[in-house]
mmCIF file of C-alpha atoms and ligand atoms in Angstrom:
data_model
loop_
_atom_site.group_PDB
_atom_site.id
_atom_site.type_symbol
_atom_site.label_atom_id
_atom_site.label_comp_id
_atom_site.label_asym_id
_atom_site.label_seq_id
_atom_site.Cartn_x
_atom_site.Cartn_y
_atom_site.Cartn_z
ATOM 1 C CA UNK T 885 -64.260 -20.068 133.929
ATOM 2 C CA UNK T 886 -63.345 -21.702 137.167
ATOM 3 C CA UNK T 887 -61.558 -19.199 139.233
ATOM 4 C CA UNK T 888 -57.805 -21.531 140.770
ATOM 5 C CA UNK T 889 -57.870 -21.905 144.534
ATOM 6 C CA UNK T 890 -55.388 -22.837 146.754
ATOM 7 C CA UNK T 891 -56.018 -24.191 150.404
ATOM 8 C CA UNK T 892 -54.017 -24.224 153.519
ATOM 9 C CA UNK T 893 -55.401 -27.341 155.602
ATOM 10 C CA UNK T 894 -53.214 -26.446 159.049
ATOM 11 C CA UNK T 895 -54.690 -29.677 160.539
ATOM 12 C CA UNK T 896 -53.499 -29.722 164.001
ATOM 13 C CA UNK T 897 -51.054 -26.969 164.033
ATOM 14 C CA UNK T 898 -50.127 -23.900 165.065
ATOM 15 C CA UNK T 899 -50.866 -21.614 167.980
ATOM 16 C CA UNK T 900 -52.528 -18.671 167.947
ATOM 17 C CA UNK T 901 -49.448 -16.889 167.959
ATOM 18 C CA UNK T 902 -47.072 -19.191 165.274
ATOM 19 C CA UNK T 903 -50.542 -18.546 162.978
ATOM 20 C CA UNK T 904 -50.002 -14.821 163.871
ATOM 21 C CA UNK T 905 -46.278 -15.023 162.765
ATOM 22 C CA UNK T 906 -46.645 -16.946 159.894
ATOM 23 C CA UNK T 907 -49.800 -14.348 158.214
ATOM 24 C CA UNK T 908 -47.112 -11.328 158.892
ATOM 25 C CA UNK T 909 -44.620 -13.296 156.370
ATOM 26 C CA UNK T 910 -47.427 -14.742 153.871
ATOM 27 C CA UNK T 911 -49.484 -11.578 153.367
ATOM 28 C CA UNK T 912 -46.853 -9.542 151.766
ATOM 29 C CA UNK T 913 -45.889 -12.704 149.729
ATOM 30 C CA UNK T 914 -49.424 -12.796 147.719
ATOM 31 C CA UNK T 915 -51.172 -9.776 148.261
ATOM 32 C CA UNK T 916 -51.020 -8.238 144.858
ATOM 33 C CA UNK T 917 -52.698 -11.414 143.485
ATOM 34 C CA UNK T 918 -55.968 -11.327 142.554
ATOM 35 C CA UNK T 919 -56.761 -13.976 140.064
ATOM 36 C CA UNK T 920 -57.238 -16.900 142.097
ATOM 37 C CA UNK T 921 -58.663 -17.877 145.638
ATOM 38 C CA UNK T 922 -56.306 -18.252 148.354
ATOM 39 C CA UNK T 923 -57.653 -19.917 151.664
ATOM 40 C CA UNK T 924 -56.431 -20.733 155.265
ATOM 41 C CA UNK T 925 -57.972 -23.170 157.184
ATOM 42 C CA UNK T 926 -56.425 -22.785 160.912
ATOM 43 C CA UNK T 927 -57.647 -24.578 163.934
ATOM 44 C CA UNK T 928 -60.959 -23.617 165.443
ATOM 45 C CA UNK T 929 -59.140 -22.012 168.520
ATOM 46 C CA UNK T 930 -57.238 -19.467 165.925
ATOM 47 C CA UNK T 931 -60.325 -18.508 164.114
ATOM 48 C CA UNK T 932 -61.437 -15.640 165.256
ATOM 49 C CA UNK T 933 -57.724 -14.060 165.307
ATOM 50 C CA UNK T 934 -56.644 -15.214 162.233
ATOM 51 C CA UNK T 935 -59.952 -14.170 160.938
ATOM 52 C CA UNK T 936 -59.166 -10.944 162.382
ATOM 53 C CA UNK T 937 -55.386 -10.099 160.876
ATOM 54 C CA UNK T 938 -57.223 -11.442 157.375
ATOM 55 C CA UNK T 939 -59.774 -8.504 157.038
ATOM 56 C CA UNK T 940 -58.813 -6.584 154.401
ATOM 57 C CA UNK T 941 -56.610 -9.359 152.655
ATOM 58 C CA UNK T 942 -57.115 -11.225 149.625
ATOM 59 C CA UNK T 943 -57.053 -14.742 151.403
ATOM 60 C CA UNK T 944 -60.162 -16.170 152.675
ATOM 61 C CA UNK T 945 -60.779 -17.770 156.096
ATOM 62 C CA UNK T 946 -61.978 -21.831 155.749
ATOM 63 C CA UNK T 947 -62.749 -24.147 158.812
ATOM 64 C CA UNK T 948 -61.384 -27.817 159.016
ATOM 65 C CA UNK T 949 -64.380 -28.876 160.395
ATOM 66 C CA UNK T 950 -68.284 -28.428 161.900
ATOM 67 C CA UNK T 951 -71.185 -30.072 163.463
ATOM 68 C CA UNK T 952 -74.336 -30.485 161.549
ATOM 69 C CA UNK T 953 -77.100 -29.045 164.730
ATOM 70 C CA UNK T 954 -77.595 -25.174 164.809
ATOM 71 C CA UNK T 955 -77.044 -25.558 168.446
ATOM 72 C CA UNK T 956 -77.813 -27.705 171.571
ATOM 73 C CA UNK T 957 -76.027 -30.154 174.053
ATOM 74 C CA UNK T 958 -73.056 -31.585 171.944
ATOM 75 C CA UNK T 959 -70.567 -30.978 173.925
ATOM 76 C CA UNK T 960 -67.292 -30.468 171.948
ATOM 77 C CA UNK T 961 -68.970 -29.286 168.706
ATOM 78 C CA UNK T 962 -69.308 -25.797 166.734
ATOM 79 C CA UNK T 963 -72.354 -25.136 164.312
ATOM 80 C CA UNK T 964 -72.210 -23.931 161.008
ATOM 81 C CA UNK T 965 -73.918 -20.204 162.706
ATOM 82 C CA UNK T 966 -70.507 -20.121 165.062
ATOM 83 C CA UNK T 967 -68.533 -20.487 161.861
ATOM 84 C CA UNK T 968 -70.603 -18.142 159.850
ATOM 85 C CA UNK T 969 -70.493 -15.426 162.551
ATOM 86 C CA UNK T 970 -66.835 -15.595 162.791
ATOM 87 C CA UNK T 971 -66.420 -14.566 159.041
ATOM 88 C CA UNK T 972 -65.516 -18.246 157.571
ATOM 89 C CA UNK T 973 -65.905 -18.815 154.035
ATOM 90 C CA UNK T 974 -65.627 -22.149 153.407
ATOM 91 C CA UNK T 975 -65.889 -25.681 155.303
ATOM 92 C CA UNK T 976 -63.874 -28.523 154.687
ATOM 93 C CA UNK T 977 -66.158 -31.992 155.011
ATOM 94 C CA UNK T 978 -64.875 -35.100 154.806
ATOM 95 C CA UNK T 979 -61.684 -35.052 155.124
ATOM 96 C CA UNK T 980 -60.035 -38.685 154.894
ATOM 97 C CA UNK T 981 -58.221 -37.836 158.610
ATOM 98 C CA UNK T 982 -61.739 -37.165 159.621
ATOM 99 C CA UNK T 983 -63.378 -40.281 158.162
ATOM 100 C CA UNK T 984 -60.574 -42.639 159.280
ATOM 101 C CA UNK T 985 -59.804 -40.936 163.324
ATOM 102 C CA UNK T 986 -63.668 -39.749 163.656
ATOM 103 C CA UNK T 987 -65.512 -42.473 162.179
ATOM 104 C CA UNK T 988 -67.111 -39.928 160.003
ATOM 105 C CA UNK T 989 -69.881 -41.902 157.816
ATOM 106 C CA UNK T 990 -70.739 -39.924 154.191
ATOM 107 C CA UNK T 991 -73.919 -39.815 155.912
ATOM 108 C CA UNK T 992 -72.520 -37.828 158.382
ATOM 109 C CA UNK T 993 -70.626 -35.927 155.845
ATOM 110 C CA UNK T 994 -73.831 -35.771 153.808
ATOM 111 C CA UNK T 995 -75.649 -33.889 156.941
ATOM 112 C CA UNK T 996 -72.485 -31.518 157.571
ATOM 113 C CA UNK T 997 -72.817 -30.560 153.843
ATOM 114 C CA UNK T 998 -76.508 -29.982 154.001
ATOM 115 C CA UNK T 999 -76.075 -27.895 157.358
ATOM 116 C CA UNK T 1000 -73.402 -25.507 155.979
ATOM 117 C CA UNK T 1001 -75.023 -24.831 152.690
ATOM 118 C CA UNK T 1002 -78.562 -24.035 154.332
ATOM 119 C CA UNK T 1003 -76.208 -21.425 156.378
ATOM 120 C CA UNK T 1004 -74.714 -20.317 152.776
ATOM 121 C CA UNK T 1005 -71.138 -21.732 153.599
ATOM 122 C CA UNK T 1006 -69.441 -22.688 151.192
ATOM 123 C CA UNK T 1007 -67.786 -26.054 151.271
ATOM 124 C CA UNK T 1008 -64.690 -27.976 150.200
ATOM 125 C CA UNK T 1009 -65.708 -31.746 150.270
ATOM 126 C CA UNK T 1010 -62.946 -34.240 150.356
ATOM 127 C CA UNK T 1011 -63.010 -37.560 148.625
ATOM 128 C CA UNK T 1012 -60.886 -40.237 148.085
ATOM 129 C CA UNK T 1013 -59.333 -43.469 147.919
ATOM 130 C CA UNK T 1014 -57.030 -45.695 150.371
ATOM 131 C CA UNK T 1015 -54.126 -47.609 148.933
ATOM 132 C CA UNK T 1016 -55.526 -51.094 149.334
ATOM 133 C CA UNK T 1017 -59.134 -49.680 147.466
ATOM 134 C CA UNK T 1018 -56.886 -48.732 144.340
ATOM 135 C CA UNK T 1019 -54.807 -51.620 144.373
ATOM 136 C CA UNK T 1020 -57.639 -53.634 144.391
ATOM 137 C CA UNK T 1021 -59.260 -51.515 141.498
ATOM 138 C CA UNK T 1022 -62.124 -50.103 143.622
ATOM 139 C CA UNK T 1023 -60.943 -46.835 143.128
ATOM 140 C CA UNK T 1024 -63.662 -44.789 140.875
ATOM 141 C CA UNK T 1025 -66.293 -47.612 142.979
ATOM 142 C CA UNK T 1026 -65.095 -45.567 146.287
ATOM 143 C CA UNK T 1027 -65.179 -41.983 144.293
ATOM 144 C CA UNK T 1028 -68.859 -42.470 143.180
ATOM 145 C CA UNK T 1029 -69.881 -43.854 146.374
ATOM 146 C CA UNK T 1030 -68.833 -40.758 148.341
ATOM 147 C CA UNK T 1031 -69.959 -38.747 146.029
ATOM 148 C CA UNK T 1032 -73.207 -40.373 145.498
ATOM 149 C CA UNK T 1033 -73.463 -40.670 149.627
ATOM 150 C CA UNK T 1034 -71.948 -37.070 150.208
ATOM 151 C CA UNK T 1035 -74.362 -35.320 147.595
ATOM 152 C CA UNK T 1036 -77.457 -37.041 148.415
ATOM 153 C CA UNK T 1037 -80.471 -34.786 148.136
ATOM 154 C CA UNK T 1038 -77.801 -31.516 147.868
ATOM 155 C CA UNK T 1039 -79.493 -30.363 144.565
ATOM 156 C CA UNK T 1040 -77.531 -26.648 143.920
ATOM 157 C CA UNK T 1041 -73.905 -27.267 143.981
ATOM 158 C CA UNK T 1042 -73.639 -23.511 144.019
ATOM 159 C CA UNK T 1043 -71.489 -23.723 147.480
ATOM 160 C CA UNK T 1044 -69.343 -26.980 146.216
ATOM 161 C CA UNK T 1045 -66.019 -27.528 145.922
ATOM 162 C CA UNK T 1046 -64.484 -31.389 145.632
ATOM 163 C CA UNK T 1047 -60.981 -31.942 146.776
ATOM 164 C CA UNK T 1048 -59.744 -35.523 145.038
ATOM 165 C CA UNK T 1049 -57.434 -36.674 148.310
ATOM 166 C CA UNK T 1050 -56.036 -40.270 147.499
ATOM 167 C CA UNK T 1051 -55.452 -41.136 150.750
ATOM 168 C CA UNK T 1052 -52.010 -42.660 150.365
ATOM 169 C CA UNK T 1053 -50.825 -39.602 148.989
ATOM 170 C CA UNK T 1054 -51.370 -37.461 151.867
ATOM 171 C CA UNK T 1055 -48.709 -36.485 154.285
ATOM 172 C CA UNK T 1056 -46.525 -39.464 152.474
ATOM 173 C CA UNK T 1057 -44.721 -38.034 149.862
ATOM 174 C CA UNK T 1058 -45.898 -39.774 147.379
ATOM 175 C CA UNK T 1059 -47.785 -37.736 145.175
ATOM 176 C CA UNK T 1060 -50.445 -39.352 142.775
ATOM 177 C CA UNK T 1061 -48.515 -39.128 139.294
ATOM 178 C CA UNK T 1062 -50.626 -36.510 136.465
ATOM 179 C CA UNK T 1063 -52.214 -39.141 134.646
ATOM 180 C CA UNK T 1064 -53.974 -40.594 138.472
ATOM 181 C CA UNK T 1065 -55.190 -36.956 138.592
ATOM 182 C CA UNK T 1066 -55.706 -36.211 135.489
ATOM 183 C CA UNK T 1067 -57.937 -39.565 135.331
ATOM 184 C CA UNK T 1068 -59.684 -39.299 138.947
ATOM 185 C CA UNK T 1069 -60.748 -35.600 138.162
ATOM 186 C CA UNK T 1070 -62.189 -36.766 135.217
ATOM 187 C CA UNK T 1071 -64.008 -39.300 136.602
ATOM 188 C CA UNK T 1072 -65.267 -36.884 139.210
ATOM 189 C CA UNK T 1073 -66.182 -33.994 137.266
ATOM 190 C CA UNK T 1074 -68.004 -37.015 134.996
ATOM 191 C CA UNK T 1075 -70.239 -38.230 138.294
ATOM 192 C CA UNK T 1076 -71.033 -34.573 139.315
ATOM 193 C CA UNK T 1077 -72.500 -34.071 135.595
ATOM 194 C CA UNK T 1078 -75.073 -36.824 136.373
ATOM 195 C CA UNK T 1079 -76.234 -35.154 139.484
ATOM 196 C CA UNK T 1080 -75.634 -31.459 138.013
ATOM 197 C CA UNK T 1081 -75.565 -31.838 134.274
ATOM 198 C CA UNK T 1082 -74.437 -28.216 133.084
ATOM 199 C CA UNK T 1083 -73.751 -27.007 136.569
ATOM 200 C CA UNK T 1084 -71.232 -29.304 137.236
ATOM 201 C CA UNK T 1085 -68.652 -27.329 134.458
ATOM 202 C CA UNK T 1086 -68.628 -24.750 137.472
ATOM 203 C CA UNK T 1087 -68.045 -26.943 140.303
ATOM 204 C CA UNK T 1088 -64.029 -26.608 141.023
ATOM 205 C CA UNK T 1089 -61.850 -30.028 141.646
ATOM 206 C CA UNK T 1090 -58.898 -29.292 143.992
ATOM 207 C CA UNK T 1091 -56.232 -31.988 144.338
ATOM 208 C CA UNK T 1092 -54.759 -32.876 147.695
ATOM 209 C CA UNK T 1093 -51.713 -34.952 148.887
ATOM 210 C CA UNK T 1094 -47.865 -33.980 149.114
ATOM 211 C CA UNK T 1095 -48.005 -31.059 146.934
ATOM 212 C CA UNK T 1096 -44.649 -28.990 147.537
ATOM 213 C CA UNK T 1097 -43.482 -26.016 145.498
ATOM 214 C CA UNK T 1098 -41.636 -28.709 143.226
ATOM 215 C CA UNK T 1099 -44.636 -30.649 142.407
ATOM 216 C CA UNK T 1100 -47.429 -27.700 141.847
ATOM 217 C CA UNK T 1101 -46.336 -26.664 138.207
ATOM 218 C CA UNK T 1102 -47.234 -30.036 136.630
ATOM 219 C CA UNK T 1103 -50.560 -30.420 139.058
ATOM 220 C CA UNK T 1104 -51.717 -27.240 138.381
ATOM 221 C CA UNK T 1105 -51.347 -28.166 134.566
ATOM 222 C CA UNK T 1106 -53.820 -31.158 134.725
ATOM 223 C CA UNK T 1107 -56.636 -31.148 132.862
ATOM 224 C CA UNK T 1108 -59.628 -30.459 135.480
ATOM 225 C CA UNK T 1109 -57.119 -29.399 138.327
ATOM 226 C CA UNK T 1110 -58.996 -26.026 139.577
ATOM 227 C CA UNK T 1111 -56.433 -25.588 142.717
ATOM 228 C CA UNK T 1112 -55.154 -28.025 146.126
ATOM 229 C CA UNK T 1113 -55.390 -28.871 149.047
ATOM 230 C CA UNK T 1114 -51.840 -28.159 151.019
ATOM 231 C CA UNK T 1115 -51.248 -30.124 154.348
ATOM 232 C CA UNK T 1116 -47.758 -29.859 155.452
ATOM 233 C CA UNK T 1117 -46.413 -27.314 152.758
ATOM 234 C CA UNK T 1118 -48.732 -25.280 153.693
ATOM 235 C CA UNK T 1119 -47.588 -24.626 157.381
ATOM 236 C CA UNK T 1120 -44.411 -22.770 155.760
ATOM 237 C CA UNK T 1121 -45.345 -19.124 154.457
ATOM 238 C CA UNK T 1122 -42.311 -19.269 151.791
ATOM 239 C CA UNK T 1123 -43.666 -22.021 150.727
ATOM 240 C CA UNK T 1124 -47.284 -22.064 150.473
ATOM 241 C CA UNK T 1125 -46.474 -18.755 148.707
ATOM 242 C CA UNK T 1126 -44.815 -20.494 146.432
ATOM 243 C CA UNK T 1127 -47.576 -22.922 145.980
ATOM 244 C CA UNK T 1128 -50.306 -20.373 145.251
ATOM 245 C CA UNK T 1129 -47.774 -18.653 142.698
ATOM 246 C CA UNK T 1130 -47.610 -21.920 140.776
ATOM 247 C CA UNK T 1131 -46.715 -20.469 137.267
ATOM 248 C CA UNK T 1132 -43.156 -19.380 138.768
ATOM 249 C CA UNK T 1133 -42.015 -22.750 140.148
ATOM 250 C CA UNK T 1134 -41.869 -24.476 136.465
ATOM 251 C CA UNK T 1135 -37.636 -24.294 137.034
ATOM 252 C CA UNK T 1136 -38.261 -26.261 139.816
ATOM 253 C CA UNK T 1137 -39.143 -28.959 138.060
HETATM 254 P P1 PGA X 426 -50.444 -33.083 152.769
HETATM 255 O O1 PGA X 426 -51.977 -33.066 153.268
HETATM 256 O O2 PGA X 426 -50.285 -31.932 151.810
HETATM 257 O O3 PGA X 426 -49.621 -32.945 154.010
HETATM 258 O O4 PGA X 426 -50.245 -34.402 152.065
HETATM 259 C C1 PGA X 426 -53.014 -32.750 152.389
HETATM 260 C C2 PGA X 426 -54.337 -32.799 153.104
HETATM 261 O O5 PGA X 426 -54.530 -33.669 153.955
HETATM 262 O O6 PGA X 426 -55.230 -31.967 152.847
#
């Protein structure tokens, strides 16, 4: 059984104190849930706050990012240690706004991974396609490239969590439609069998890109859909309530 988890990715948003604000309206939205994962991943700045007012919650704190050194002169960076000490959960690596801004390599993503499992973090590694890669059919070429890159020599996918992102879905509006997911995640779970075999039944597949309230019922129904990846409904606590309560919005729809 793959336990559903649902991810705030606040990306560049937010104040300590608007992060403050919105926890005192989201906590009493979800806290008699217990059935499913729910995760925040503020900026690095809010960490140690929001990490603070979640003690004692069911939602777990997640980074956005980390360096792969334990520590030394990289100026600008955090280590998977600063993360760890500050009570994070999980990391996500990889994400496409990381790849395409940062110049992030999967061999860089391939040493972030390595670093935060040897500190036991657990991470959420993105994947995914841009529109010109699908449109010109290179689509499961790109998945099982990242993959293949990302995973290289990670041989316990105990800590692992994929997010399928198609990159023209995010912040756009334009969701993927259920049979792009349905087919991508199984494509993915499919490439993590070959590097897992049995395992890979336990690793979960979030999807990520314009999911809103009236969109979750139907993604959350796809075959090999264990939870999302929320960008900007996820910076409204009415509605990334609403997200992680996915079985109530089917009206919606
Ligand atoms: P979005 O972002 O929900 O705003 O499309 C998703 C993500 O980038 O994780």
């Amino acid at each position: 059984m793959r336990t559903k988890f649902c991810v705030a990715n606040w990306k560049m948003h937010k104040t300590v104190k608007e992060a403050l604000a919105f926890l005192q309206d989201f906590i009493p939205l979800v806290d008699e849930i217990n059935d499913r994962e729910i995760g925040i991943a503020p900026t690095f700045v809010c960490l140690e706050s929001i990490g603070n007012a979640l003690k004692d919650t069911n939602i777990k704190l997640c980074a956005q990012n980390v360096f792969y050194e334990k520590k030394g002169a990289y100026t600008g960076e955090i280590s998977p240690i600063m993360l760890k000490d500050l009570n994070v959960e999980y990391v996500i690596i990889g994400h496409s706004e990381r790849r395409k801004y940062f110049y992030e390599t999967d061999e860089i993503i391939n040493r972030k991974i390595k670093a935060c499992i040897d500190e036991k973090l657990n991470v959420i590694f993105c994947i995914g396609e841009t529109i010109e890669e699908r449109q010109s059919n290179k689509t499961f070429d790109v998945l099982k490239r990242q993959i293949e890159k990302g995973l290289e020599n990670i041989n316990n996918p105990d800590a692992l969590v994929l997010a399928y992102e198609p990159v023209w879905a995010i912040g756009t509006g334009m969701v993927a439609s259920q049979a792009q997911i349905e087919e991508a995640h199984a494509f993915i779970r499919s490439q993590l069998k070959e590097l897992y075999y049995e395992k890979a039944d336990m690793i979960r597949i979030l999807y990520g890109g314009s999911v809103t309230p009236e969109n979750i019922y139907s993604i959350m129904n796809t075959e090999n859909v264990d939870g999302v990846l929320v960008g900007g409904a996820s910076l409204d606590p009415v509605k990334f309530a609403r997200i992680v309560r996915y079985e109530e919005q089917r009206r919606n729809e």
